[in-house]
Amino acid sequence: LAIRSALLLAGAFAAAGATAETRVEPRIGVGGVYVSNVTLAPSGQEDDDWVAELKPGISIMHDSSMLKLDLDYDLQALFYADNGDYDDQFSNFLGSGVVELVPDRLFIDLDGRYEQRDVDPAGPAATSNLFRSGNRTDLGSWQVSPWYRQPFGDVAEGKLRYTYGQYNFRNSDAGAQPVPGSNLQDSSQQRVDVGLGSPEDAKGWIWRLDYLNSNVDYDLADDYKYERAGAEVGMPVGARNHIVLAAGGESDFENGQD
């Protein structure tokens, strides 16, 4: 996932200009901890162990007129003194960025992450990778969202946004049992947002029209479709507050029918 994000942003780096500021901060951590219940077993069946941790990482921050970028990656390697079969490595990545293609008009928002989470919320709840609960999986997700902003003087401002993203699960523990009907399956999402309304710094009466269309394609479950349209009017109360009247309609969450 980190490599994919780097490729997406390579072109933006080249065009960012001479005034760009980039910071690269490598790091490494070494530690050890005693865990009294490694497998989160019931009382009387606990299995304790000493765990050594090696955690190298790197942060990359970039700021320029065209690109703002924040990337952070850690590799967590765990070594168990009495249970070598539990030794494992975990990757954790968090990245975000904004590319400004046309000044104050056309942008691309980027987001990606790779992390660990529990599979079954009713199973053993592990708050850390130190625990070998048999109920963990890796989740990798990313999304790209180009959007356009068009002001109409002091009267209105329009925004159009398209978002595409993917969610992928992998390296699940052998004993982990996904909950039937849960969202623990690979999926992709497409979403369109359209809005037209008063400028953000508008004073006095404000108004807004908006439309949302979202589609999620699951590997196994039925696709999810959702639409919403709305309008709102705000009456000023004091210098900064408004009383807002809103109305709208939305489709059914399950099958997209009205």
mmCIF file of C-alpha atoms in Angstrom:
data_model
loop_
_atom_site.group_PDB
_atom_site.id
_atom_site.type_symbol
_atom_site.label_atom_id
_atom_site.label_comp_id
_atom_site.label_asym_id
_atom_site.label_seq_id
_atom_site.Cartn_x
_atom_site.Cartn_y
_atom_site.Cartn_z
ATOM 1 C CA LEU A 1 0.000 0.000 0.000
ATOM 2 C CA ALA A 2 2.847 2.418 0.770
ATOM 3 C CA ILE A 3 4.390 1.672 -2.632
ATOM 4 C CA ARG A 4 1.048 2.267 -4.344
ATOM 5 C CA SER A 5 0.658 5.643 -2.612
ATOM 6 C CA ALA A 6 4.187 6.625 -3.572
ATOM 7 C CA LEU A 7 3.501 5.840 -7.239
ATOM 8 C CA LEU A 8 0.295 7.854 -7.220
ATOM 9 C CA LEU A 9 2.159 10.862 -5.874
ATOM 10 C CA ALA A 10 5.374 10.627 -7.888
ATOM 11 C CA GLY A 11 4.135 12.928 -10.639
ATOM 12 C CA ALA A 12 2.915 15.483 -8.137
ATOM 13 C CA PHE A 13 6.345 15.569 -6.472
ATOM 14 C CA ALA A 14 7.985 16.407 -9.796
ATOM 15 C CA ALA A 15 5.652 19.345 -10.385
ATOM 16 C CA ALA A 16 5.620 20.725 -6.862
ATOM 17 C CA GLY A 17 8.166 23.466 -7.543
ATOM 18 C CA ALA A 18 11.392 24.725 -6.052
ATOM 19 C CA THR A 19 9.747 26.160 -2.936
ATOM 20 C CA ALA A 20 8.755 22.713 -1.650
ATOM 21 C CA GLU A 21 9.695 21.634 1.872
ATOM 22 C CA THR A 22 10.243 17.924 2.494
ATOM 23 C CA ARG A 23 11.123 16.220 5.771
ATOM 24 C CA VAL A 24 12.136 12.570 6.083
ATOM 25 C CA GLU A 25 12.434 11.240 9.642
ATOM 26 C CA PRO A 26 13.547 7.612 10.125
ATOM 27 C CA ARG A 27 13.252 6.084 13.588
ATOM 28 C CA ILE A 28 13.728 2.804 15.426
ATOM 29 C CA GLY A 29 12.400 1.516 18.703
ATOM 30 C CA VAL A 30 13.501 -1.452 20.795
ATOM 31 C CA GLY A 31 11.694 -2.719 23.854
ATOM 32 C CA GLY A 32 10.390 -5.625 25.857
ATOM 33 C CA VAL A 33 7.252 -6.364 27.834
ATOM 34 C CA TYR A 34 5.840 -9.089 30.047
ATOM 35 C CA VAL A 35 2.400 -10.319 28.937
ATOM 36 C CA SER A 36 0.447 -12.283 31.538
ATOM 37 C CA ASN A 37 -2.158 -13.684 29.116
ATOM 38 C CA VAL A 38 -0.771 -13.892 25.584
ATOM 39 C CA THR A 39 -3.736 -15.729 24.056
ATOM 40 C CA LEU A 40 -6.464 -13.891 26.026
ATOM 41 C CA ALA A 41 -7.563 -17.272 27.362
ATOM 42 C CA PRO A 42 -10.208 -17.677 30.104
ATOM 43 C CA SER A 43 -9.202 -17.456 33.740
ATOM 44 C CA GLY A 44 -7.076 -20.413 34.780
ATOM 45 C CA GLN A 45 -5.836 -21.085 31.228
ATOM 46 C CA GLU A 46 -3.524 -18.068 30.846
ATOM 47 C CA ASP A 47 -0.221 -18.434 28.992
ATOM 48 C CA ASP A 48 2.330 -15.785 29.981
ATOM 49 C CA ASP A 49 5.495 -14.790 28.112
ATOM 50 C CA TRP A 50 8.185 -12.176 27.698
ATOM 51 C CA VAL A 51 7.999 -10.366 24.329
ATOM 52 C CA ALA A 52 10.796 -8.415 22.643
ATOM 53 C CA GLU A 53 9.826 -5.745 20.132
ATOM 54 C CA LEU A 54 11.799 -4.202 17.279
ATOM 55 C CA LYS A 55 10.006 -1.291 15.595
ATOM 56 C CA PRO A 56 11.706 0.621 12.777
ATOM 57 C CA GLY A 57 9.695 3.298 11.022
ATOM 58 C CA ILE A 58 9.784 6.370 8.829
ATOM 59 C CA SER A 59 7.762 9.567 8.438
ATOM 60 C CA ILE A 60 7.691 11.650 5.253
ATOM 61 C CA MET A 61 6.151 15.125 5.221
ATOM 62 C CA HIS A 62 5.971 17.331 2.142
ATOM 63 C CA ASP A 63 4.513 20.819 1.760
ATOM 64 C CA SER A 64 4.437 22.902 -1.402
ATOM 65 C CA SER A 65 2.061 25.094 -3.362
ATOM 66 C CA MET A 66 0.739 22.076 -5.281
ATOM 67 C CA LEU A 67 1.141 19.165 -2.886
ATOM 68 C CA LYS A 68 0.686 18.488 0.800
ATOM 69 C CA LEU A 69 1.692 15.012 1.890
ATOM 70 C CA ASP A 70 1.959 13.119 5.179
ATOM 71 C CA LEU A 71 3.150 9.487 5.220
ATOM 72 C CA ASP A 72 3.972 7.330 8.237
ATOM 73 C CA TYR A 73 5.079 3.672 8.269
ATOM 74 C CA ASP A 74 6.047 1.261 11.052
ATOM 75 C CA LEU A 75 7.279 -2.338 10.893
ATOM 76 C CA GLN A 76 6.593 -4.117 14.181
ATOM 77 C CA ALA A 77 8.581 -7.327 14.751
ATOM 78 C CA LEU A 78 7.683 -9.380 17.839
ATOM 79 C CA PHE A 79 9.760 -12.184 19.375
ATOM 80 C CA TYR A 80 8.354 -14.428 22.141
ATOM 81 C CA ALA A 81 10.789 -15.979 24.622
ATOM 82 C CA ASP A 82 8.865 -19.205 25.312
ATOM 83 C CA ASN A 83 6.586 -19.440 22.256
ATOM 84 C CA GLY A 84 8.635 -19.000 19.109
ATOM 85 C CA ASP A 85 5.651 -19.993 16.967
ATOM 86 C CA TYR A 86 4.053 -16.676 17.933
ATOM 87 C CA ASP A 87 6.894 -14.624 16.412
ATOM 88 C CA ASP A 88 5.453 -12.316 13.776
ATOM 89 C CA GLN A 89 5.834 -9.043 11.875
ATOM 90 C CA PHE A 90 3.165 -6.399 11.289
ATOM 91 C CA SER A 91 3.039 -3.415 8.964
ATOM 92 C CA ASN A 92 1.208 -0.219 9.854
ATOM 93 C CA PHE A 93 0.868 2.613 7.377
ATOM 94 C CA LEU A 94 -1.054 5.883 7.433
ATOM 95 C CA GLY A 95 -0.923 8.353 4.569
ATOM 96 C CA SER A 96 -2.820 11.353 3.297
ATOM 97 C CA GLY A 97 -2.244 13.995 0.658
ATOM 98 C CA VAL A 98 -3.819 16.829 -1.281
ATOM 99 C CA VAL A 99 -2.795 17.686 -4.845
ATOM 100 C CA GLU A 100 -3.842 21.106 -6.153
ATOM 101 C CA LEU A 101 -3.970 20.729 -9.946
ATOM 102 C CA VAL A 102 -5.575 24.103 -10.678
ATOM 103 C CA PRO A 103 -5.091 26.810 -8.025
ATOM 104 C CA ASP A 104 -8.167 27.184 -5.838
ATOM 105 C CA ARG A 105 -10.256 25.121 -8.301
ATOM 106 C CA LEU A 106 -9.265 21.506 -8.959
ATOM 107 C CA PHE A 107 -7.902 19.176 -6.246
ATOM 108 C CA ILE A 108 -7.247 15.494 -5.585
ATOM 109 C CA ASP A 109 -7.484 14.132 -2.031
ATOM 110 C CA LEU A 110 -5.539 10.920 -1.346
ATOM 111 C CA ASP A 111 -5.805 8.612 1.639
ATOM 112 C CA GLY A 112 -4.393 5.180 2.497
ATOM 113 C CA ARG A 113 -3.856 3.000 5.546
ATOM 114 C CA TYR A 114 -2.786 -0.480 6.561
ATOM 115 C CA GLU A 115 -3.556 -1.745 10.050
ATOM 116 C CA GLN A 116 -4.718 -4.677 12.187
ATOM 117 C CA ARG A 117 -8.180 -5.159 13.655
ATOM 118 C CA ASP A 118 -10.343 -7.809 15.293
ATOM 119 C CA VAL A 119 -12.460 -10.065 13.099
ATOM 120 C CA ASP A 120 -15.379 -10.963 15.384
ATOM 121 C CA PRO A 121 -16.468 -8.231 17.841
ATOM 122 C CA ALA A 122 -17.888 -10.963 20.070
ATOM 123 C CA GLY A 123 -14.547 -12.810 20.182
ATOM 124 C CA PRO A 124 -11.427 -11.983 22.202
ATOM 125 C CA ALA A 125 -10.792 -8.227 21.938
ATOM 126 C CA ALA A 126 -7.082 -7.553 21.401
ATOM 127 C CA THR A 127 -5.927 -3.990 21.972
ATOM 128 C CA SER A 128 -2.433 -4.736 20.661
ATOM 129 C CA ASN A 129 -0.550 -7.069 18.314
ATOM 130 C CA LEU A 130 1.203 -8.467 21.400
ATOM 131 C CA PHE A 131 -1.811 -10.713 22.018
ATOM 132 C CA ARG A 132 -2.204 -13.900 19.958
ATOM 133 C CA SER A 133 -5.983 -14.081 20.186
ATOM 134 C CA GLY A 134 -6.670 -15.932 16.922
ATOM 135 C CA ASN A 135 -9.161 -13.169 16.113
ATOM 136 C CA ARG A 136 -7.062 -10.674 14.125
ATOM 137 C CA THR A 137 -6.710 -9.665 10.490
ATOM 138 C CA ASP A 138 -4.907 -7.053 8.408
ATOM 139 C CA LEU A 139 -6.948 -4.338 6.690
ATOM 140 C CA GLY A 140 -5.582 -2.310 3.804
ATOM 141 C CA SER A 141 -7.621 0.579 2.432
ATOM 142 C CA TRP A 142 -7.089 3.479 0.058
ATOM 143 C CA GLN A 143 -9.125 6.083 -1.741
ATOM 144 C CA VAL A 144 -8.637 8.821 -4.319
ATOM 145 C CA SER A 145 -11.052 11.733 -4.530
ATOM 146 C CA PRO A 146 -10.790 14.416 -7.230
ATOM 147 C CA TRP A 147 -13.012 17.423 -6.648
ATOM 148 C CA TYR A 148 -13.749 20.735 -8.306
ATOM 149 C CA ARG A 149 -14.766 24.044 -6.738
ATOM 150 C CA GLN A 150 -16.489 26.760 -8.743
ATOM 151 C CA PRO A 151 -17.373 30.096 -7.125
ATOM 152 C CA PHE A 152 -20.089 32.305 -8.608
ATOM 153 C CA GLY A 153 -19.023 35.664 -7.239
ATOM 154 C CA ASP A 154 -20.449 36.437 -3.805
ATOM 155 C CA VAL A 155 -23.714 34.647 -4.602
ATOM 156 C CA ALA A 156 -22.930 30.935 -4.605
ATOM 157 C CA GLU A 157 -20.300 28.237 -4.737
ATOM 158 C CA GLY A 158 -20.548 24.844 -6.423
ATOM 159 C CA LYS A 159 -18.599 21.666 -5.621
ATOM 160 C CA LEU A 160 -18.360 18.387 -7.501
ATOM 161 C CA ARG A 161 -16.524 15.417 -5.963
ATOM 162 C CA TYR A 162 -15.920 11.836 -7.109
ATOM 163 C CA THR A 163 -14.462 9.267 -4.688
ATOM 164 C CA TYR A 164 -13.187 5.771 -5.422
ATOM 165 C CA GLY A 165 -11.761 3.473 -2.744
ATOM 166 C CA GLN A 166 -10.986 -0.145 -1.910
ATOM 167 C CA TYR A 167 -10.928 -2.162 1.332
ATOM 168 C CA ASN A 168 -8.992 -5.423 1.419
ATOM 169 C CA PHE A 169 -8.600 -7.942 4.247
ATOM 170 C CA ARG A 170 -5.649 -10.362 4.362
ATOM 171 C CA ASN A 171 -3.472 -12.431 6.695
ATOM 172 C CA SER A 172 -6.400 -13.325 8.946
ATOM 173 C CA ASP A 173 -5.626 -15.625 11.893
ATOM 174 C CA ALA A 174 -6.295 -19.267 11.085
ATOM 175 C CA GLY A 175 -8.972 -19.617 13.753
ATOM 176 C CA ALA A 176 -10.751 -16.328 13.049
ATOM 177 C CA GLN A 177 -14.414 -16.740 12.104
ATOM 178 C CA PRO A 178 -15.955 -13.723 10.319
ATOM 179 C CA VAL A 179 -19.438 -12.802 11.496
ATOM 180 C CA PRO A 180 -22.073 -13.825 8.885
ATOM 181 C CA GLY A 181 -23.380 -10.735 7.128
ATOM 182 C CA SER A 182 -20.583 -8.503 8.426
ATOM 183 C CA ASN A 183 -18.533 -6.132 6.269
ATOM 184 C CA LEU A 184 -15.387 -8.234 6.740
ATOM 185 C CA GLN A 185 -14.923 -8.880 3.039
ATOM 186 C CA ASP A 186 -13.114 -7.080 0.264
ATOM 187 C CA SER A 187 -15.064 -4.229 -1.282
ATOM 188 C CA SER A 188 -14.791 -1.196 -3.517
ATOM 189 C CA GLN A 189 -16.733 2.041 -3.245
ATOM 190 C CA GLN A 190 -17.718 4.756 -5.699
ATOM 191 C CA ARG A 191 -19.342 7.966 -4.540
ATOM 192 C CA VAL A 192 -20.448 11.210 -6.199
ATOM 193 C CA ASP A 193 -21.175 14.395 -4.235
ATOM 194 C CA VAL A 194 -22.684 17.499 -5.850
ATOM 195 C CA GLY A 195 -23.372 20.694 -3.945
ATOM 196 C CA LEU A 196 -24.433 24.242 -4.696
ATOM 197 C CA GLY A 197 -24.988 26.911 -2.105
ATOM 198 C CA SER A 198 -23.871 30.038 -0.341
ATOM 199 C CA PRO A 199 -20.114 30.668 -0.074
ATOM 200 C CA GLU A 200 -18.525 29.439 3.152
ATOM 201 C CA ASP A 201 -17.949 32.993 4.382
ATOM 202 C CA ALA A 202 -21.456 34.188 3.471
ATOM 203 C CA LYS A 203 -23.252 36.483 5.907
ATOM 204 C CA GLY A 204 -26.968 36.839 6.424
ATOM 205 C CA TRP A 205 -29.295 34.253 4.911
ATOM 206 C CA ILE A 206 -27.643 31.060 3.620
ATOM 207 C CA TRP A 207 -28.868 28.212 1.389
ATOM 208 C CA ARG A 208 -27.633 24.922 -0.003
ATOM 209 C CA LEU A 209 -28.656 22.132 -2.397
ATOM 210 C CA ASP A 210 -26.842 18.793 -2.321
ATOM 211 C CA TYR A 211 -26.941 15.344 -3.900
ATOM 212 C CA LEU A 212 -25.085 12.132 -2.968
ATOM 213 C CA ASN A 213 -24.866 8.818 -4.837
ATOM 214 C CA SER A 214 -22.925 5.943 -3.239
ATOM 215 C CA ASN A 215 -22.286 2.398 -4.515
ATOM 216 C CA VAL A 216 -20.369 -0.318 -2.642
ATOM 217 C CA ASP A 217 -19.439 -3.536 -4.455
ATOM 218 C CA TYR A 218 -18.751 -6.441 -2.060
ATOM 219 C CA ASP A 219 -16.982 -9.631 -3.107
ATOM 220 C CA LEU A 220 -19.698 -11.884 -1.678
ATOM 221 C CA ALA A 221 -22.606 -9.873 -0.306
ATOM 222 C CA ASP A 222 -25.150 -7.941 -2.364
ATOM 223 C CA ASP A 223 -24.067 -4.560 -3.621
ATOM 224 C CA TYR A 224 -25.023 -1.555 -1.519
ATOM 225 C CA LYS A 225 -26.589 1.472 -3.198
ATOM 226 C CA TYR A 226 -27.711 4.708 -1.627
ATOM 227 C CA GLU A 227 -28.879 8.110 -2.857
ATOM 228 C CA ARG A 228 -29.769 11.288 -1.018
ATOM 229 C CA ALA A 229 -30.870 14.758 -2.115
ATOM 230 C CA GLY A 230 -31.553 17.715 0.125
ATOM 231 C CA ALA A 231 -31.988 21.445 0.504
ATOM 232 C CA GLU A 232 -31.578 23.817 3.414
ATOM 233 C CA VAL A 233 -32.128 27.466 4.218
ATOM 234 C CA GLY A 234 -30.552 29.261 7.161
ATOM 235 C CA MET A 235 -31.852 32.392 8.842
ATOM 236 C CA PRO A 236 -29.214 34.448 10.664
ATOM 237 C CA VAL A 237 -29.455 34.677 14.451
ATOM 238 C CA GLY A 238 -26.852 37.004 15.846
ATOM 239 C CA ALA A 239 -23.460 37.495 14.213
ATOM 240 C CA ARG A 240 -22.424 33.847 13.694
ATOM 241 C CA ASN A 241 -25.410 31.542 14.224
ATOM 242 C CA HIS A 242 -28.267 30.406 11.993
ATOM 243 C CA ILE A 243 -31.586 28.655 12.384
ATOM 244 C CA VAL A 244 -31.574 26.072 9.587
ATOM 245 C CA LEU A 245 -34.623 24.561 7.885
ATOM 246 C CA ALA A 246 -33.716 21.393 5.982
ATOM 247 C CA ALA A 247 -35.690 18.979 3.796
ATOM 248 C CA GLY A 248 -34.772 16.105 1.519
ATOM 249 C CA GLY A 249 -35.231 12.499 0.519
ATOM 250 C CA GLU A 250 -33.176 9.337 0.454
ATOM 251 C CA SER A 251 -33.354 5.871 -1.034
ATOM 252 C CA ASP A 252 -33.694 2.634 0.908
ATOM 253 C CA PHE A 253 -30.363 1.496 2.401
ATOM 254 C CA GLU A 254 -30.716 -2.137 1.307
ATOM 255 C CA ASN A 255 -31.774 -2.157 -2.326
ATOM 256 C CA GLY A 256 -31.670 1.417 -3.517
ATOM 257 C CA GLN A 257 -35.402 1.561 -4.158
ATOM 258 C CA ASP A 258 -37.444 4.578 -3.100
#
